Structure formats: C-alpha cells, structure tokens
Amino acid sequence: MIGVLREVYDFITGGSIAAPVGLIVACAFVVFTPGLGAFAHVCVFVAVLLLTLFAAANERVR
Amino acid sequence: MNGWILGGTTFLASAVEMVEAATIVLAVAVTQGRRAALGGAAWALAALALIVAALGPALARHGTILWIELVVGPFAILFGIAWLRKAIWRFAGRKALHDEDAIFEREVAVLAKQDRRTGFATAFQGVFIEGLEVAVIVVTFAATQPALIGWSIGGGVLAAIIVALAAFALRAPFARVPENAIKAVVGVMLLSLGTMWTGEALGVAWPTGDASILVLIALYAAFAATVGFGQRRRA
C-alpha cells in the first residue's frame, strides 16, 4: 500500500518535496490574505512559485 | 485561451513521450517480431484513448470552471515543475541525457532472452507508461477549456501519429531529437498554465486577463534558464 502511494506521489510530483510544499504555501497565502489587494496577490503567488521551482531544481537528483 | 498554446503543449509533450515509447516498441519489433510490438502499442494507445474519453467529459460535466481549475491547476504546476527541473538537471550535467541508442541496445539485450508474450507486455507497458502523463495533461486541458478540446486532443494525437510514421520509416531510435529542450518547453507551458488556472480559481485577478499567460511563460523560461546556467557553471 505504501509502495503504491509512493508511486502515485512520484508520478504527480516527480519525487519532489519542495514542489507540493511551495504550491500549498502559495495557495494558502492567497486564501488567507483576502484583503491584501490584487497586485500583491499576483506578485507573491508567482514569486512563491518561482522560489518553489528554484528549490525543486536544487533538490538531490533522482 | 489560445488553442495554439494548448495544442502546442500537448503536441510537444506527446512527441517527446512517444519518442521514448518508440524506442521500446522498436526494440520489441527487432527481437520478438512486428506483431508483438504493434499489438502491445495498439492496445496501450486504445487504453489511453479510453482514459481521455472517460475522464475528460466527466470532469467537464461535474463542476463549475473554477472548481475544475482548482483541481487541474495544481496538477499542471506539479507536472510542470517535475518536467522543468529534470530538463535543468540534464542541461547542467547533473543528470545524464536521455540516450535513445543506449536504451534501445539495453532493451534489445534484455528482450532477446524473453518469450513473445513478454514482448507484447513490454510494448504495452512502454507506450502506456510514457503516454499516461500525456493523457493526464490532455484530460486537464480538455476539462479546463472545453471549447478548445479539439486542440488539446488533436495536438497529442498528431504528435503520436508523426512519431509512429517516422519510427516505421526509419526503423531506428530517434537519437537526434532534442528531447531535453522539448521537455523544458513543455515544463514552462504546464507551469504557466497551472499558475494561471490555480490563481484564477483562488481569486487572483491577473492584470491583463488571459494575455498574462505570455508574461508567465517569459518569466518562467527566463528563470529556468538562469537556474540552469547557474547550476551548469557550478558543476
């Protein structure tokens, strides 16, 4: 069972830890800061995803 | 949303995955005959078509566009990051480039010792596994942009047909296809589309509407290139 879940996780994320964590952080920021303004949302949402890509690309090679 | 962006992404994603699948199918054809190779590949393509036909319209039927974007957007982001970081690693020399000739030789050596049923299963598995990610991409595109479903499916199918015809004509693995560059482009496209859809679903107001996708594509491509060159210099 754990093996199957691991396969599904690897299929979706490519085995990255940073990618799902960064995605959750980016989404949570937008959801939990409704009064911040549209421009701030766009900037932070994209910036967090860029940081996520950077972190994922710097993970150990699989 | 421009049909060329969706169709182009599924075309490139399908092309690069089908090139990898063609290597396996060719190895089966060389060692165990054309029938096992084509049979396994045909059944796998039929299974993938079934997945797209069943899931695409079902997703589109059961939910508003924002809910669909909220489901498929994160998938596109995660797929995009996975494709892009692999391309960065290969560009930087941290991971070996995909060598279709070497894979072909290895598959031929293994399959030469097996019976014909193994050849059928290997061809099926090769095409199905390589094509599954493309099927998921096509389903997500079709669900998010039902009006452009023809572009999404057409791009994927067209690439599969071109690769199949080329493989049949050449009868050799595609060693010269720039797989890594294509993977990088697909990664950027998936990440950009995923960002757009997830943001829309969460209430992010993109400054220039759908045209923001072009800004996202440029931004992610430039950032990925910077990271790739940085890693290459350090390696």
Short mmCIF file of C-alpha atoms in Angstrom, two decimals:
data_model
loop_
_atom_site.label_atom_id
_atom_site.label_comp_id
_atom_site.label_asym_id
_atom_site.label_seq_id
_atom_site.Cartn_x
_atom_site.Cartn_y
_atom_site.Cartn_z
CA MET A 1 0.00 0.00 0.00
CA ILE A 2 2.77 2.43 0.95
CA GLY A 3 4.59 1.41 -2.23
CA VAL A 4 1.55 2.29 -4.35
CA LEU A 5 1.11 5.65 -2.60
CA ARG A 6 4.80 6.36 -3.15
CA GLU A 7 4.41 5.58 -6.86
CA VAL A 8 1.41 7.91 -7.14
CA TYR A 9 3.28 10.66 -5.25
CA ASP A 10 6.31 10.26 -7.52
CA PHE A 11 4.09 10.29 -10.65
CA ILE A 12 2.44 13.57 -9.62
CA THR A 13 5.40 15.42 -8.12
CA GLY A 14 8.38 13.77 -9.81
CA GLY A 15 9.54 12.86 -6.29
CA SER A 16 9.98 16.49 -5.22
CA ILE A 17 9.29 17.59 -1.64
CA ALA A 18 9.67 21.30 -2.40
CA ALA A 19 7.07 21.38 -5.20
CA PRO A 20 3.95 20.38 -3.21
CA VAL A 21 5.08 22.38 -0.15
CA GLY A 22 5.66 25.51 -2.24
CA LEU A 23 2.35 25.07 -4.03
CA ILE A 24 0.48 24.80 -0.71
CA VAL A 25 2.26 27.89 0.66
CA ALA A 26 1.43 29.92 -2.49
CA CYS A 27 -2.25 28.88 -2.40
CA ALA A 28 -2.54 29.40 1.37
CA PHE A 29 -1.15 32.93 1.05
CA VAL A 30 -3.85 33.91 -1.45
CA VAL A 31 -6.65 32.21 0.50
CA PHE A 32 -5.72 33.58 3.96
CA THR A 33 -4.93 37.18 2.96
CA PRO A 34 -8.15 38.27 1.21
CA GLY A 35 -7.73 41.97 1.98
CA LEU A 36 -4.23 42.34 0.64
CA GLY A 37 -5.07 43.54 -2.87
CA ALA A 38 -4.93 42.05 -6.34
CA PHE A 39 -1.42 43.22 -7.26
CA ALA A 40 0.13 41.86 -4.05
CA HIS A 41 -1.61 38.52 -4.60
CA VAL A 42 -0.27 38.20 -8.15
CA CYS A 43 3.28 39.17 -7.13
CA VAL A 44 3.51 36.91 -4.07
CA PHE A 45 1.74 33.97 -5.74
CA VAL A 46 4.14 33.97 -8.70
CA ALA A 47 7.19 34.75 -6.53
CA VAL A 48 6.49 31.77 -4.25
CA LEU A 49 6.12 29.50 -7.30
CA LEU A 50 9.43 30.79 -8.72
CA LEU A 51 11.08 30.05 -5.37
CA THR A 52 9.45 26.61 -5.45
CA LEU A 53 10.92 25.91 -8.88
CA PHE A 54 14.33 27.05 -7.60
CA ALA A 55 14.07 24.80 -4.52
CA ALA A 56 12.88 21.81 -6.59
CA ALA A 57 15.71 22.26 -9.10
CA ASN A 58 18.21 22.31 -6.24
CA GLU A 59 16.97 19.10 -4.64
CA ARG A 60 19.02 15.91 -4.80
CA VAL A 61 18.97 14.41 -8.31
CA ARG A 62 16.74 11.32 -8.59
CA MET B 1 -7.05 30.99 -24.12
CA ASN B 2 -5.26 30.42 -27.39
CA GLY B 3 -5.75 27.00 -28.97
CA TRP B 4 -2.20 27.09 -30.29
CA ILE B 5 -0.82 27.22 -26.73
CA LEU B 6 -2.86 24.20 -25.58
CA GLY B 7 -2.40 22.24 -28.83
CA GLY B 8 1.31 23.09 -28.99
CA THR B 9 1.87 21.93 -25.41
CA THR B 10 0.08 18.59 -25.89
CA PHE B 11 1.87 18.16 -29.25
CA LEU B 12 5.32 18.63 -27.71
CA ALA B 13 4.52 16.58 -24.58
CA SER B 14 3.16 13.74 -26.71
CA ALA B 15 6.08 13.94 -29.17
CA VAL B 16 8.77 13.64 -26.50
CA GLU B 17 6.99 10.79 -24.65
CA MET B 18 6.20 8.92 -27.88
CA VAL B 19 9.86 9.17 -28.97
CA GLU B 20 10.77 7.33 -25.75
CA ALA B 21 7.97 4.81 -26.28
CA ALA B 22 9.03 4.26 -29.90
CA THR B 23 12.48 3.15 -28.74
CA ILE B 24 10.91 0.39 -26.63
CA VAL B 25 8.46 -0.66 -29.37
CA LEU B 26 11.30 -0.80 -31.92
CA ALA B 27 13.36 -2.98 -29.57
CA VAL B 28 10.40 -5.37 -29.25
CA ALA B 29 9.91 -5.40 -33.05
CA VAL B 30 13.58 -6.22 -33.65
CA THR B 31 13.77 -9.03 -31.10
CA GLN B 32 10.27 -10.51 -30.99
CA GLY B 33 8.59 -9.53 -34.23
CA ARG B 34 6.37 -6.75 -35.50
CA ARG B 35 3.16 -8.38 -34.31
CA ALA B 36 4.03 -8.35 -30.60
CA ALA B 37 5.36 -4.78 -30.87
CA LEU B 38 2.44 -3.30 -32.80
CA GLY B 39 -0.14 -5.31 -30.80
CA GLY B 40 1.18 -4.08 -27.45
CA ALA B 41 1.47 -0.48 -28.69
CA ALA B 42 -2.05 -0.52 -30.20
CA TRP B 43 -3.68 -1.85 -27.01
CA ALA B 44 -1.82 0.73 -24.93
CA LEU B 45 -2.98 3.58 -27.21
CA ALA B 46 -6.54 2.23 -27.00
CA ALA B 47 -6.33 2.20 -23.17
CA LEU B 48 -5.02 5.79 -23.16
CA ALA B 49 -7.78 6.91 -25.54
CA LEU B 50 -10.33 5.30 -23.18
CA ILE B 51 -8.91 7.21 -20.20
CA VAL B 52 -9.12 10.52 -22.09
CA ALA B 53 -12.63 9.78 -23.42
CA ALA B 54 -13.92 8.76 -19.97
CA LEU B 55 -12.26 11.33 -17.72
CA GLY B 56 -12.26 14.46 -19.90
CA PRO B 57 -16.01 14.90 -20.41
CA ALA B 58 -16.75 13.58 -16.88
CA LEU B 59 -14.55 16.26 -15.33
CA ALA B 60 -16.07 18.92 -17.54
CA ARG B 61 -19.65 17.83 -16.68
CA HIS B 62 -19.23 17.67 -12.89
CA GLY B 63 -18.33 21.10 -11.78
CA THR B 64 -18.02 24.77 -12.48
CA ILE B 65 -14.98 26.02 -14.38
CA LEU B 66 -13.43 27.44 -11.18
CA TRP B 67 -13.65 24.08 -9.39
CA ILE B 68 -12.11 22.32 -12.39
CA GLU B 69 -9.31 24.89 -12.48
CA LEU B 70 -8.75 24.34 -8.76
CA VAL B 71 -8.38 20.58 -9.33
CA VAL B 72 -6.31 20.55 -12.52
CA GLY B 73 -4.25 23.74 -11.99
CA PRO B 74 -2.13 22.32 -9.14
CA PHE B 75 -1.57 19.13 -11.17
CA ALA B 76 -0.28 21.21 -14.08
CA ILE B 77 2.03 23.15 -11.71
CA LEU B 78 3.45 19.96 -10.18
CA PHE B 79 3.88 18.27 -13.59
CA GLY B 80 5.48 21.43 -14.97
CA ILE B 81 7.99 21.71 -12.12
CA ALA B 82 8.82 17.99 -12.44
CA TRP B 83 9.47 18.27 -16.22
CA LEU B 84 11.34 21.56 -15.91
CA ARG B 85 13.66 20.57 -13.08
CA LYS B 86 14.59 17.36 -14.91
CA ALA B 87 15.44 19.43 -18.00
CA ILE B 88 17.51 21.82 -15.82
CA TRP B 89 19.39 18.90 -14.26
CA ARG B 90 20.19 17.46 -17.68
CA PHE B 91 21.21 20.85 -19.08
CA ALA B 92 23.51 21.40 -16.07
CA GLY B 93 25.03 17.94 -16.42
CA ARG B 94 23.68 16.78 -13.04
CA LYS B 95 21.67 14.02 -14.74
CA ALA B 96 22.60 12.03 -17.84
CA LEU B 97 20.86 13.00 -21.09
CA HIS B 98 18.30 10.56 -22.43
CA ASP B 99 20.31 8.33 -24.79
CA GLU B 100 17.80 6.55 -27.05
CA ASP B 101 20.54 4.46 -28.72
CA ALA B 102 21.77 3.13 -25.36
CA ILE B 103 18.22 2.44 -24.17
CA PHE B 104 17.49 0.62 -27.45
CA GLU B 105 20.61 -1.60 -27.08
CA ARG B 106 19.73 -2.37 -23.45
CA GLU B 107 16.11 -3.28 -24.30
CA VAL B 108 17.23 -5.49 -27.21
CA ALA B 109 19.69 -7.36 -24.94
CA VAL B 110 17.01 -8.00 -22.31
CA LEU B 111 14.22 -8.89 -24.76
CA ALA B 112 16.39 -11.32 -26.76
CA LYS B 113 16.27 -13.69 -23.78
CA GLN B 114 12.47 -13.45 -23.27
CA ASP B 115 9.47 -15.07 -24.98
CA ARG B 116 6.93 -13.35 -27.25
CA ARG B 117 4.37 -12.62 -24.53
CA THR B 118 7.00 -10.56 -22.72
CA GLY B 119 7.47 -8.55 -25.92
CA PHE B 120 3.74 -7.73 -26.10
CA ALA B 121 3.70 -6.73 -22.42
CA THR B 122 6.86 -4.63 -22.79
CA ALA B 123 5.47 -2.74 -25.81
CA PHE B 124 2.15 -2.20 -23.98
CA GLN B 125 3.85 -1.01 -20.79
CA GLY B 126 6.28 1.24 -22.67
CA VAL B 127 3.57 3.07 -24.59
CA PHE B 128 1.09 3.15 -21.67
CA ILE B 129 3.53 4.45 -19.04
CA GLU B 130 5.05 7.06 -21.37
CA GLY B 131 1.61 8.10 -22.63
CA LEU B 132 -0.16 8.25 -19.25
CA GLU B 133 1.31 11.62 -18.34
CA VAL B 134 0.28 12.99 -21.75
CA ALA B 135 -3.24 11.56 -21.25
CA VAL B 136 -3.50 13.34 -17.88
CA ILE B 137 -2.30 16.60 -19.48
CA VAL B 138 -4.86 16.25 -22.31
CA VAL B 139 -7.65 15.49 -19.81
CA THR B 140 -6.81 18.53 -17.68
CA PHE B 141 -6.67 20.81 -20.73
CA ALA B 142 -9.92 19.42 -22.11
CA ALA B 143 -11.69 19.88 -18.77
CA THR B 144 -10.44 23.43 -18.23
CA GLN B 145 -11.00 24.63 -21.79
CA PRO B 146 -13.91 22.53 -23.17
CA ALA B 147 -14.28 24.87 -26.17
CA LEU B 148 -10.70 24.01 -27.22
CA ILE B 149 -10.94 20.26 -26.64
CA GLY B 150 -10.11 19.60 -30.31
CA TRP B 151 -6.81 21.49 -29.98
CA SER B 152 -5.79 19.57 -26.83
CA ILE B 153 -6.60 16.11 -28.20
CA GLY B 154 -5.51 16.98 -31.75
CA GLY B 155 -2.03 18.09 -30.64
CA GLY B 156 -1.41 14.87 -28.71
CA VAL B 157 -2.78 12.58 -31.42
CA LEU B 158 -0.95 14.39 -34.25
CA ALA B 159 2.42 14.02 -32.48
CA ALA B 160 1.77 10.32 -31.80
CA ILE B 161 0.94 9.73 -35.48
CA ILE B 162 4.01 11.63 -36.73
CA VAL B 163 6.35 9.77 -34.35
CA ALA B 164 4.77 6.40 -35.27
CA LEU B 165 5.15 7.08 -39.02
CA ALA B 166 8.73 8.30 -38.58
CA ALA B 167 9.61 5.25 -36.46
CA PHE B 168 8.09 2.98 -39.11
CA ALA B 169 10.06 4.72 -41.87
CA LEU B 170 13.39 4.97 -40.06
CA ARG B 171 13.28 1.68 -38.11
CA ALA B 172 15.83 3.13 -35.68
CA PRO B 173 15.66 5.03 -32.37
CA PHE B 174 15.38 8.83 -32.58
CA ALA B 175 18.80 9.67 -31.18
CA ARG B 176 18.86 13.23 -32.57
CA VAL B 177 15.55 14.56 -31.26
CA PRO B 178 16.32 17.43 -28.80
CA GLU B 179 14.32 15.76 -26.03
CA ASN B 180 15.67 17.94 -23.24
CA ALA B 181 14.80 21.22 -24.95
CA ILE B 182 11.30 19.95 -25.73
CA LYS B 183 10.85 18.83 -22.11
CA ALA B 184 11.91 22.27 -20.91
CA VAL B 185 9.36 23.96 -23.20
CA VAL B 186 6.57 21.63 -22.05
CA GLY B 187 7.58 22.21 -18.41
CA VAL B 188 7.36 26.00 -18.85
CA MET B 189 3.98 25.74 -20.61
CA LEU B 190 2.49 23.44 -17.94
CA LEU B 191 3.80 25.59 -15.10
CA SER B 192 2.44 28.77 -16.73
CA LEU B 193 -1.00 27.32 -17.48
CA GLY B 194 -1.17 25.74 -14.00
CA THR B 195 -0.26 29.07 -12.36
CA MET B 196 -2.92 30.86 -14.38
CA TRP B 197 -5.70 28.36 -13.63
CA THR B 198 -4.89 27.88 -9.92
CA GLY B 199 -4.64 31.63 -9.44
CA GLU B 200 -7.96 32.23 -11.20
CA ALA B 201 -9.66 29.56 -9.08
CA LEU B 202 -8.34 31.16 -5.87
CA GLY B 203 -9.47 34.64 -6.89
CA VAL B 204 -6.18 36.10 -8.14
CA ALA B 205 -7.00 38.89 -10.61
CA TRP B 206 -4.47 38.62 -13.44
CA PRO B 207 -3.63 42.19 -14.58
CA THR B 208 -4.03 41.59 -18.33
CA GLY B 209 -6.51 38.71 -18.28
CA ASP B 210 -5.67 35.72 -20.48
CA ALA B 211 -2.73 37.62 -22.01
CA SER B 212 -0.94 37.23 -18.66
CA ILE B 213 -0.08 33.70 -19.76
CA LEU B 214 2.52 35.17 -22.14
CA VAL B 215 4.15 37.09 -19.28
CA LEU B 216 4.19 33.94 -17.13
CA ILE B 217 5.75 31.90 -19.98
CA ALA B 218 8.51 34.50 -20.45
CA LEU B 219 9.10 34.80 -16.70
CA TYR B 220 9.35 31.05 -16.03
CA ALA B 221 11.50 30.45 -19.15
CA ALA B 222 13.95 33.19 -18.15
CA PHE B 223 14.06 32.00 -14.54
CA ALA B 224 14.59 28.34 -15.53
CA ALA B 225 17.37 29.36 -17.95
CA THR B 226 19.05 31.38 -15.18
CA VAL B 227 18.86 28.45 -12.75
CA GLY B 228 20.10 26.04 -15.43
CA PHE B 229 23.10 28.21 -16.40
CA GLY B 230 23.88 28.78 -12.70
CA GLN B 231 23.92 25.04 -11.98
CA ARG B 232 25.93 24.36 -15.13
CA ARG B 233 28.59 26.88 -14.09
CA ARG B 234 28.86 25.32 -10.62
CA ALA B 235 29.00 21.73 -11.93
#
